[in-house]
PDB file of C-alpha atoms in Angstrom:
ATOM      1  CA  MET A   7      -9.515   6.163 -13.055  1.00  0.00           C
ATOM      2  CA  PRO A   8      -9.258   2.726 -11.412  1.00  0.00           C
ATOM      3  CA  THR A   9      -9.067   2.338  -7.648  1.00  0.00           C
ATOM      4  CA  ALA A  10      -5.990   1.064  -5.815  1.00  0.00           C
ATOM      5  CA  GLU A  11      -6.800  -0.785  -2.601  1.00  0.00           C
ATOM      6  CA  PHE A  12      -3.885  -1.673  -0.372  1.00  0.00           C
ATOM      7  CA  ALA A  13      -4.628  -4.709   1.818  1.00  0.00           C
ATOM      8  CA  PHE A  14      -8.132  -4.977   3.279  1.00  0.00           C
ATOM      9  CA  PRO A  15      -9.899  -2.112   5.088  1.00  0.00           C
ATOM     10  CA  GLY A  16      -8.564  -1.758   8.617  1.00  0.00           C
ATOM     11  CA  PRO A  17      -5.338  -1.022  10.471  1.00  0.00           C
ATOM     12  CA  LEU A  18      -2.995  -2.500   7.842  1.00  0.00           C
ATOM     13  CA  ARG A  19      -4.555  -0.485   5.030  1.00  0.00           C
ATOM     14  CA  ASP A  20      -4.433   2.629   7.184  1.00  0.00           C
ATOM     15  CA  ARG A  21      -0.686   2.142   7.794  1.00  0.00           C
ATOM     16  CA  LEU A  22       0.020   1.479   4.116  1.00  0.00           C
ATOM     17  CA  VAL A  23      -1.956   4.505   2.935  1.00  0.00           C
ATOM     18  CA  ALA A  24      -0.208   6.711   5.498  1.00  0.00           C
ATOM     19  CA  ALA A  25       3.156   5.442   4.223  1.00  0.00           C
ATOM     20  CA  ILE A  26       2.160   6.292   0.633  1.00  0.00           C
ATOM     21  CA  LEU A  27       1.065   9.767   1.641  1.00  0.00           C
ATOM     22  CA  ASP A  28       4.249  10.515   3.588  1.00  0.00           C
ATOM     23  CA  GLY A  29       6.464   9.180   0.788  1.00  0.00           C
ATOM     24  CA  ALA A  30       7.846   6.168   2.675  1.00  0.00           C
ATOM     25  CA  LYS A  31       6.029   3.627   0.478  1.00  0.00           C
ATOM     26  CA  THR A  32       6.982   3.618  -3.201  1.00  0.00           C
ATOM     27  CA  SER A  33       6.607  -0.081  -3.960  1.00  0.00           C
ATOM     28  CA  THR A  34       4.113  -2.836  -3.343  1.00  0.00           C
ATOM     29  CA  THR A  35       3.781  -6.552  -3.954  1.00  0.00           C
ATOM     30  CA  GLY A  36       0.830  -8.436  -5.351  1.00  0.00           C
ATOM     31  CA  LEU A  37       0.360 -11.993  -6.508  1.00  0.00           C
ATOM     32  CA  VAL A  38      -0.312 -12.970 -10.113  1.00  0.00           C
ATOM     33  CA  VAL A  39      -2.994 -15.375  -8.853  1.00  0.00           C
ATOM     34  CA  ASP A  40      -4.874 -12.446  -7.262  1.00  0.00           C
ATOM     35  CA  TYR A  41      -4.882 -10.477 -10.538  1.00  0.00           C
ATOM     36  CA  GLU A  42      -6.048 -13.587 -12.400  1.00  0.00           C
ATOM     37  CA  HIS A  43      -8.804 -14.272  -9.868  1.00  0.00           C
ATOM     38  CA  GLU A  44     -10.066 -10.684 -10.161  1.00  0.00           C
ATOM     39  CA  GLY A  45      -9.801 -10.717 -13.963  1.00  0.00           C
ATOM     40  CA  GLU A  46      -7.513  -7.686 -13.845  1.00  0.00           C
ATOM     41  CA  ALA A  47      -4.566  -6.948 -16.100  1.00  0.00           C
ATOM     42  CA  LEU A  48      -1.188  -6.627 -14.445  1.00  0.00           C
ATOM     43  CA  PRO A  49      -0.142  -3.025 -13.816  1.00  0.00           C
ATOM     44  CA  ALA A  50       1.858  -1.272 -16.521  1.00  0.00           C
ATOM     45  CA  VAL A  51       4.240   1.671 -16.396  1.00  0.00           C
ATOM     46  CA  GLY A  52       2.242   4.887 -16.656  1.00  0.00           C
ATOM     47  CA  ASP A  53      -0.966   3.449 -15.203  1.00  0.00           C
ATOM     48  CA  ARG A  54      -2.574   5.784 -12.690  1.00  0.00           C
ATOM     49  CA  SER A  55      -5.011   4.867  -9.951  1.00  0.00           C
ATOM     50  CA  VAL A  56      -6.812   6.434  -7.023  1.00  0.00           C
ATOM     51  CA  VAL A  57      -5.740   5.147  -3.608  1.00  0.00           C
ATOM     52  CA  VAL A  58      -8.624   4.736  -1.166  1.00  0.00           C
ATOM     53  CA  ASP A  59      -8.497   4.558   2.608  1.00  0.00           C
ATOM     54  CA  SER A  60     -10.363   2.139   4.857  1.00  0.00           C
ATOM     55  CA  ASP A  61     -13.533   4.207   4.479  1.00  0.00           C
ATOM     56  CA  GLU A  62     -13.221   3.980   0.668  1.00  0.00           C
ATOM     57  CA  ARG A  63     -12.427   7.722   0.489  1.00  0.00           C
ATOM     58  CA  PRO A  64     -10.037   8.758  -2.298  1.00  0.00           C
ATOM     59  CA  VAL A  65      -6.836  10.032  -0.686  1.00  0.00           C
ATOM     60  CA  ALA A  66      -4.178   9.965  -3.419  1.00  0.00           C
ATOM     61  CA  VAL A  67      -3.342   9.369  -7.043  1.00  0.00           C
ATOM     62  CA  ILE A  68      -0.342   7.149  -7.799  1.00  0.00           C
ATOM     63  CA  GLU A  69       1.413   6.337 -11.063  1.00  0.00           C
ATOM     64  CA  VAL A  70       3.185   3.067 -11.817  1.00  0.00           C
ATOM     65  CA  THR A  71       6.884   3.609 -12.577  1.00  0.00           C
ATOM     66  CA  GLY A  72       8.020  -0.008 -12.807  1.00  0.00           C
ATOM     67  CA  VAL A  73       6.685  -3.575 -12.808  1.00  0.00           C
ATOM     68  CA  ARG A  74       8.481  -6.907 -12.499  1.00  0.00           C
ATOM     69  CA  VAL A  75       7.024 -10.389 -12.156  1.00  0.00           C
ATOM     70  CA  VAL A  76       9.376 -12.660 -10.213  1.00  0.00           C
ATOM     71  CA  PRO A  77       9.162 -15.793  -8.076  1.00  0.00           C
ATOM     72  CA  LEU A  78       8.770 -14.904  -4.396  1.00  0.00           C
ATOM     73  CA  ALA A  79      12.268 -16.256  -3.791  1.00  0.00           C
ATOM     74  CA  ASP A  80      13.670 -13.458  -5.994  1.00  0.00           C
ATOM     75  CA  VAL A  81      12.215 -10.462  -4.113  1.00  0.00           C
ATOM     76  CA  ASP A  82      15.171  -8.215  -3.291  1.00  0.00           C
ATOM     77  CA  LEU A  83      15.984  -6.020  -0.303  1.00  0.00           C
ATOM     78  CA  ALA A  84      15.640  -2.759  -2.267  1.00  0.00           C
ATOM     79  CA  HIS A  85      12.018  -3.624  -3.064  1.00  0.00           C
ATOM     80  CA  VAL A  86      11.375  -4.668   0.540  1.00  0.00           C
ATOM     81  CA  VAL A  87      12.741  -1.397   1.926  1.00  0.00           C
ATOM     82  CA  ASP A  88      10.816   0.701  -0.605  1.00  0.00           C
ATOM     83  CA  GLU A  89       7.573  -0.907   0.562  1.00  0.00           C
ATOM     84  CA  GLY A  90       7.936   1.471   3.513  1.00  0.00           C
ATOM     85  CA  GLU A  91       6.720  -0.998   6.126  1.00  0.00           C
ATOM     86  CA  GLY A  92       9.905  -0.955   8.189  1.00  0.00           C
ATOM     87  CA  HIS A  93      11.215  -4.387   7.206  1.00  0.00           C
ATOM     88  CA  THR A  94      15.001  -4.617   7.305  1.00  0.00           C
ATOM     89  CA  SER A  95      15.426  -8.052   5.736  1.00  0.00           C
ATOM     90  CA  VAL A  96      13.784 -10.059   2.991  1.00  0.00           C
ATOM     91  CA  ALA A  97      13.068 -12.851   5.506  1.00  0.00           C
ATOM     92  CA  GLU A  98      11.208 -10.453   7.824  1.00  0.00           C
ATOM     93  CA  TRP A  99       9.251  -9.046   4.871  1.00  0.00           C
ATOM     94  CA  ARG A 100       8.409 -12.539   3.625  1.00  0.00           C
ATOM     95  CA  GLU A 101       7.145 -13.647   7.039  1.00  0.00           C
ATOM     96  CA  ALA A 102       4.830 -10.619   7.326  1.00  0.00           C
ATOM     97  CA  HIS A 103       3.535 -11.007   3.781  1.00  0.00           C
ATOM     98  CA  GLU A 104       2.933 -14.724   4.194  1.00  0.00           C
ATOM     99  CA  ARG A 105       0.806 -13.955   7.256  1.00  0.00           C
ATOM    100  CA  PHE A 106      -1.290 -11.681   5.036  1.00  0.00           C
ATOM    101  CA  TRP A 107      -1.437 -14.044   2.044  1.00  0.00           C
ATOM    102  CA  HIS A 108      -2.316 -17.011   4.271  1.00  0.00           C
ATOM    103  CA  SER A 109      -4.954 -15.054   6.200  1.00  0.00           C
ATOM    104  CA  GLU A 110      -8.591 -16.077   6.188  1.00  0.00           C
ATOM    105  CA  GLU A 111      -9.469 -12.776   4.449  1.00  0.00           C
ATOM    106  CA  MET A 112      -7.088 -13.454   1.565  1.00  0.00           C
ATOM    107  CA  ARG A 113      -8.080 -17.096   1.234  1.00  0.00           C
ATOM    108  CA  THR A 114     -11.742 -16.042   1.161  1.00  0.00           C
ATOM    109  CA  ALA A 115     -11.021 -13.331  -1.436  1.00  0.00           C
ATOM    110  CA  LEU A 116      -9.314 -15.944  -3.641  1.00  0.00           C
ATOM    111  CA  GLY A 117     -12.015 -18.541  -3.015  1.00  0.00           C
ATOM    112  CA  ASP A 118      -9.359 -21.026  -1.871  1.00  0.00           C
ATOM    113  CA  PRO A 119      -9.423 -21.967   1.846  1.00  0.00           C
ATOM    114  CA  GLY A 120      -6.101 -23.801   1.547  1.00  0.00           C
ATOM    115  CA  PHE A 121      -4.207 -21.151  -0.446  1.00  0.00           C
ATOM    116  CA  THR A 122      -0.475 -20.905   0.292  1.00  0.00           C
ATOM    117  CA  VAL A 123       2.562 -19.340  -1.329  1.00  0.00           C
ATOM    118  CA  ASP A 124       6.040 -20.772  -1.784  1.00  0.00           C
ATOM    119  CA  ASP A 125       9.354 -19.741  -3.352  1.00  0.00           C
ATOM    120  CA  THR A 126       7.985 -20.274  -6.868  1.00  0.00           C
ATOM    121  CA  THR A 127       4.771 -18.240  -6.472  1.00  0.00           C
ATOM    122  CA  PRO A 128       4.791 -15.449  -9.106  1.00  0.00           C
ATOM    123  CA  ALA A 129       4.800 -12.036  -7.427  1.00  0.00           C
ATOM    124  CA  VAL A 130       4.097  -8.677  -9.039  1.00  0.00           C
ATOM    125  CA  LEU A 131       6.642  -6.122  -7.812  1.00  0.00           C
ATOM    126  CA  GLU A 132       5.242  -2.700  -8.541  1.00  0.00           C
ATOM    127  CA  ARG A 133       6.969   0.647  -8.110  1.00  0.00           C
ATOM    128  CA  PHE A 134       4.976   3.847  -8.066  1.00  0.00           C
ATOM    129  CA  ARG A 135       5.133   7.537  -7.327  1.00  0.00           C
ATOM    130  CA  LEU A 136       2.686   9.776  -5.558  1.00  0.00           C
ATOM    131  CA  VAL A 137       1.124  12.096  -8.134  1.00  0.00           C
ATOM    132  CA  ALA A 138      -1.463  13.875  -5.975  1.00  0.00           C
ATOM    133  CA  ASP A 139      -2.585  14.028  -2.367  1.00  0.00           C
ATOM    134  CA  LEU A 140      -6.378  14.217  -2.512  1.00  0.00           C
ATOM    135  CA  ARG A 141      -7.003  14.790   1.188  1.00  0.00           C
ATOM    136  CA  PRO A 142      -8.616  18.083   2.140  1.00  0.00           C
ATOM    137  CA  ASP A 143      -6.019  20.612   3.307  1.00  0.00           C
ATOM    138  CA  SER A 144      -7.312  20.385   6.861  1.00  0.00           C
ATOM    139  CA  LEU A 145      -6.317  16.695   7.047  1.00  0.00           C
ATOM    140  CA  ARG A 146      -2.761  17.116   5.752  1.00  0.00           C
ATOM    141  CA  PRO A 147       0.146  17.168   8.198  1.00  0.00           C
ATOM    142  CA  GLY A 148       1.569  20.604   8.814  1.00  0.00           C
ATOM    143  CA  HIS A 149      -1.558  22.370   7.654  1.00  0.00           C
ATOM    144  CA  LEU A 150      -2.044  25.584   9.594  1.00  0.00           C
ATOM    145  CA  ARG A 151      -5.433  25.906  11.145  1.00  0.00           C
ATOM    146  CA  PRO A 152      -7.452  29.061  10.512  1.00  0.00           C
ATOM    147  CA  ASP A 153      -6.741  31.827  13.051  1.00  0.00           C
ATOM    148  CA  HIS A 154     -10.077  31.422  14.799  1.00  0.00           C
ATOM    149  CA  LEU A 155      -9.211  27.774  15.599  1.00  0.00           C
ATOM    150  CA  ARG A 156      -5.682  28.372  16.874  1.00  0.00           C
ATOM    151  CA  PRO A 157      -5.151  28.432  20.615  1.00  0.00           C
ATOM    152  CA  ALA A 158      -4.310  31.838  21.985  1.00  0.00           C
ATOM    153  CA  ALA A 159      -0.583  32.492  22.154  1.00  0.00           C
ATOM    154  CA  THR A 160       0.961  32.592  25.607  1.00  0.00           C
ATOM    155  CA  GLN A 161       2.035  36.108  26.494  1.00  0.00           C
ATOM    156  CA  ARG A 162       5.546  36.432  27.858  1.00  0.00           C
ATOM    157  CA  THR A 163       7.204  39.388  29.441  1.00  0.00           C
TER     158      THR A 163
END
């Protein structure tokens, strides 16, 4: 199964992966130019991939439920909200994403030190669902620790 990497390893990826795992993130945005540069096909409905964290550990399986290719100017608020990053307007989302797309890391990855996006840049709007949480039980929220690891209960009278 192919790997899905959200952003670059580090704090942003960690936040995005956490949002996928808690169900807040059900959409993502890529750029057609990035797929072309990597020689990858655009995602298709039904495609499944393994999400990795910043340490390249598999943490989830997601399945694509929808794909649209639109100019950046046509990204809608529903997509922005479903990205689960807390943006409340398309303008706020666009500003944050342009910081990422114009970053040195992204420009290096594309091999284009002057890379920029504009309203006409083709964006891949992908919707997905969480199919499986691959984290060990001990790392999942709400997991009860074994009795021998629980703190002793306070006795009350």
